[in-house]
């Protein structure tokens, strides 16, 4: 479960808070949509849940966040990475490798997973996400929607407890 209590956040150079006294509870096995105008703090709120805010952004944060027993404010993204899968608004911004399969393998390599187990996980997620046809392609050769699917696969391959998608429909391919 994710529980946010009295969360406020201000970026270092901003004149006022981006988030102010947010209270939110998200139960396991639910789908939750955070909606609002551009610049209203949706991405900032999501980045608080995985610890990127304030650990990479700086700023002043108050209140509390509990993500399945972990505190992202204190523990940071290195601890939360095993619990929170995160897909950025622009998936290519999070890519590290040139080849789709290597990108999907990266989180497992960071976990130090044995190769045999890693290959099983990769094969399973590639099948689930229907990525077999692009598995060996270069990331720059695939469409925006395919990039988003690769980013989701990379987030899910580590079997996190929660998946966060920032602007999940922004890269969808049109129906053909």
CSV table of C-alpha atoms in Angstrom, one decimal, residues 4-169:
chain,number,residue,atom,x,y,z
A,4,UNK,CA,0.9,9.8,1.6
A,5,UNK,CA,0.2,12.2,4.6
A,6,UNK,CA,0.5,16.0,4.6
A,7,UNK,CA,3.1,15.9,1.7
A,8,UNK,CA,4.4,19.3,0.6
A,9,UNK,CA,7.3,20.0,-1.7
A,10,UNK,CA,9.1,23.0,-3.1
A,11,UNK,CA,11.8,22.9,-5.7
A,12,UNK,CA,15.0,24.8,-4.8
A,13,UNK,CA,14.5,27.7,-7.2
A,14,UNK,CA,10.7,27.9,-7.1
A,15,UNK,CA,8.8,30.7,-5.3
A,16,UNK,CA,6.1,28.4,-3.8
A,17,UNK,CA,5.3,24.8,-3.2
A,18,UNK,CA,4.6,22.5,-6.2
A,19,UNK,CA,2.8,20.1,-3.8
A,20,UNK,CA,0.9,21.3,-0.8
A,21,UNK,CA,-0.5,19.1,2.0
A,22,UNK,CA,-1.3,16.1,-0.2
A,23,UNK,CA,-3.1,13.2,1.5
A,24,UNK,CA,-3.6,10.0,-0.5
A,25,UNK,CA,-3.9,6.3,0.1
A,26,UNK,CA,-3.5,3.8,-2.8
A,27,UNK,CA,-4.5,0.2,-2.0
A,28,UNK,CA,-2.8,-2.8,-3.5
A,29,UNK,CA,-4.2,-4.3,-6.7
A,30,UNK,CA,-5.9,-1.1,-7.7
A,31,UNK,CA,-5.5,1.3,-10.6
A,32,UNK,CA,-5.2,5.0,-9.7
A,33,UNK,CA,-5.2,7.9,-12.0
A,34,UNK,CA,-3.6,11.2,-11.0
A,35,UNK,CA,-5.1,13.9,-13.3
A,36,UNK,CA,-4.6,17.6,-13.5
A,37,UNK,CA,-3.4,20.5,-15.6
A,38,UNK,CA,0.1,20.7,-17.1
A,39,UNK,CA,2.5,21.9,-14.4
A,40,UNK,CA,0.1,21.0,-11.5
A,41,UNK,CA,2.7,18.6,-9.9
A,42,UNK,CA,1.6,15.2,-11.1
A,43,UNK,CA,5.0,14.1,-12.2
A,44,UNK,CA,6.5,15.6,-9.0
A,45,UNK,CA,4.1,13.6,-6.9
A,46,UNK,CA,5.0,10.4,-8.8
A,47,UNK,CA,8.7,11.0,-8.4
A,48,UNK,CA,8.1,11.4,-4.6
A,49,UNK,CA,6.8,7.9,-4.5
A,50,UNK,CA,9.9,6.4,-6.0
A,51,UNK,CA,12.3,8.7,-4.1
A,52,UNK,CA,13.7,10.7,-7.1
A,53,UNK,CA,12.2,13.7,-5.4
A,54,UNK,CA,13.9,15.1,-3.4
A,55,UNK,CA,17.0,12.9,-3.7
A,56,UNK,CA,17.8,14.0,-7.3
A,57,UNK,CA,15.9,17.2,-7.6
A,58,UNK,CA,16.8,18.8,-4.3
A,59,UNK,CA,14.2,21.0,-2.7
A,60,UNK,CA,12.3,21.0,0.6
A,61,UNK,CA,9.9,18.2,1.4
A,62,UNK,CA,7.6,17.8,4.5
A,63,UNK,CA,5.1,15.2,5.4
A,64,UNK,CA,5.4,11.4,5.0
A,65,UNK,CA,5.2,8.7,2.4
A,66,UNK,CA,5.0,5.0,3.0
A,67,UNK,CA,5.4,2.7,0.1
A,68,UNK,CA,4.9,-0.9,1.1
A,69,UNK,CA,6.8,-0.3,4.4
A,70,UNK,CA,9.6,1.9,2.9
A,71,UNK,CA,10.0,5.6,3.2
A,72,UNK,CA,11.2,7.1,-0.1
A,73,UNK,CA,12.0,10.5,1.6
A,74,UNK,CA,14.6,8.8,3.9
A,75,UNK,CA,15.6,5.7,1.9
A,76,UNK,CA,15.8,7.2,-1.6
A,77,UNK,CA,15.5,5.6,-5.0
A,78,UNK,CA,18.2,3.0,-4.5
A,79,UNK,CA,15.9,1.2,-1.9
A,80,UNK,CA,12.6,2.0,-3.7
A,81,UNK,CA,13.8,0.6,-7.1
A,82,UNK,CA,13.0,-2.9,-6.0
A,83,UNK,CA,9.4,-1.9,-5.0
A,84,UNK,CA,8.5,0.7,-7.5
A,85,UNK,CA,8.7,0.3,-11.3
A,86,UNK,CA,8.7,3.7,-13.0
A,87,UNK,CA,8.1,4.7,-16.6
A,88,UNK,CA,9.0,8.3,-17.4
A,89,UNK,CA,6.8,10.6,-19.5
A,90,UNK,CA,9.4,10.3,-22.3
A,91,UNK,CA,10.5,6.6,-22.2
A,92,UNK,CA,13.7,7.2,-24.2
A,93,UNK,CA,14.9,9.5,-21.5
A,94,UNK,CA,15.4,6.5,-19.2
A,95,UNK,CA,17.0,4.2,-21.8
A,96,UNK,CA,20.7,3.2,-21.2
A,97,UNK,CA,21.3,0.7,-23.9
A,98,UNK,CA,21.0,0.6,-27.7
A,99,UNK,CA,19.3,-2.8,-28.1
A,100,UNK,CA,15.8,-3.6,-26.7
A,101,UNK,CA,16.8,-6.9,-25.0
A,102,UNK,CA,19.8,-5.2,-23.3
A,103,UNK,CA,17.5,-2.4,-22.0
A,104,UNK,CA,15.1,-5.0,-20.5
A,105,UNK,CA,18.0,-6.9,-18.9
A,106,UNK,CA,19.6,-3.8,-17.3
A,107,UNK,CA,17.5,-3.7,-14.1
A,108,UNK,CA,18.2,-7.4,-13.5
A,109,UNK,CA,21.9,-6.8,-14.0
A,110,UNK,CA,21.8,-4.0,-11.4
A,111,UNK,CA,20.1,-6.5,-9.0
A,112,UNK,CA,23.0,-8.9,-9.6
A,113,UNK,CA,20.6,-11.6,-10.8
A,114,UNK,CA,22.2,-14.9,-12.0
A,115,UNK,CA,22.3,-15.1,-15.8
A,116,UNK,CA,20.0,-18.2,-16.1
A,117,UNK,CA,17.3,-16.6,-14.0
A,118,UNK,CA,17.8,-13.3,-15.8
A,119,UNK,CA,17.2,-15.0,-19.2
A,120,UNK,CA,14.0,-16.6,-17.9
A,121,UNK,CA,12.6,-13.3,-16.6
A,122,UNK,CA,13.5,-11.6,-19.9
A,123,UNK,CA,11.9,-14.3,-22.0
A,124,UNK,CA,8.7,-14.2,-19.9
A,125,UNK,CA,8.3,-10.4,-20.0
A,126,UNK,CA,9.2,-10.3,-23.8
A,127,UNK,CA,6.4,-12.8,-24.4
A,128,UNK,CA,3.9,-11.0,-22.0
A,129,UNK,CA,4.5,-7.6,-23.6
A,130,UNK,CA,4.5,-9.1,-27.1
A,131,UNK,CA,8.0,-7.7,-27.9
A,132,UNK,CA,9.5,-10.8,-29.6
A,133,UNK,CA,9.5,-9.1,-33.0
A,134,UNK,CA,11.6,-6.1,-31.8
A,135,UNK,CA,13.7,-7.9,-29.1
A,136,UNK,CA,16.9,-7.6,-31.0
A,137,UNK,CA,16.3,-4.2,-32.7
A,138,UNK,CA,18.0,-1.0,-31.8
A,139,UNK,CA,15.9,1.3,-29.6
A,140,UNK,CA,16.2,4.2,-32.1
A,141,UNK,CA,14.6,2.0,-34.8
A,142,UNK,CA,11.3,1.3,-33.0
A,143,UNK,CA,8.2,3.5,-32.7
A,144,UNK,CA,7.2,5.7,-29.7
A,145,UNK,CA,4.6,3.1,-28.6
A,146,UNK,CA,7.1,0.3,-28.9
A,147,UNK,CA,9.6,2.4,-26.8
A,148,UNK,CA,6.9,2.8,-24.2
A,149,UNK,CA,6.3,-1.0,-24.1
A,150,UNK,CA,10.0,-1.6,-23.7
A,151,UNK,CA,10.1,0.9,-20.9
A,152,UNK,CA,7.2,-0.8,-19.2
A,153,UNK,CA,8.9,-4.2,-19.7
A,154,UNK,CA,12.1,-2.8,-18.1
A,155,UNK,CA,10.0,-1.6,-15.2
A,156,UNK,CA,8.1,-4.9,-14.7
A,157,UNK,CA,11.0,-7.3,-15.3
A,158,UNK,CA,12.2,-6.7,-11.7
A,159,UNK,CA,8.7,-7.7,-10.4
A,160,UNK,CA,8.1,-4.5,-8.4
A,161,UNK,CA,5.1,-4.2,-6.1
A,162,UNK,CA,3.8,-1.1,-7.9
A,163,UNK,CA,4.1,0.3,-11.4
A,164,UNK,CA,4.0,4.0,-12.0
A,165,UNK,CA,3.4,5.4,-15.4
A,166,UNK,CA,4.0,9.1,-16.0
A,167,UNK,CA,1.8,10.2,-18.9
A,168,UNK,CA,1.0,6.6,-20.0
A,169,UNK,CA,-0.8,7.5,-23.2
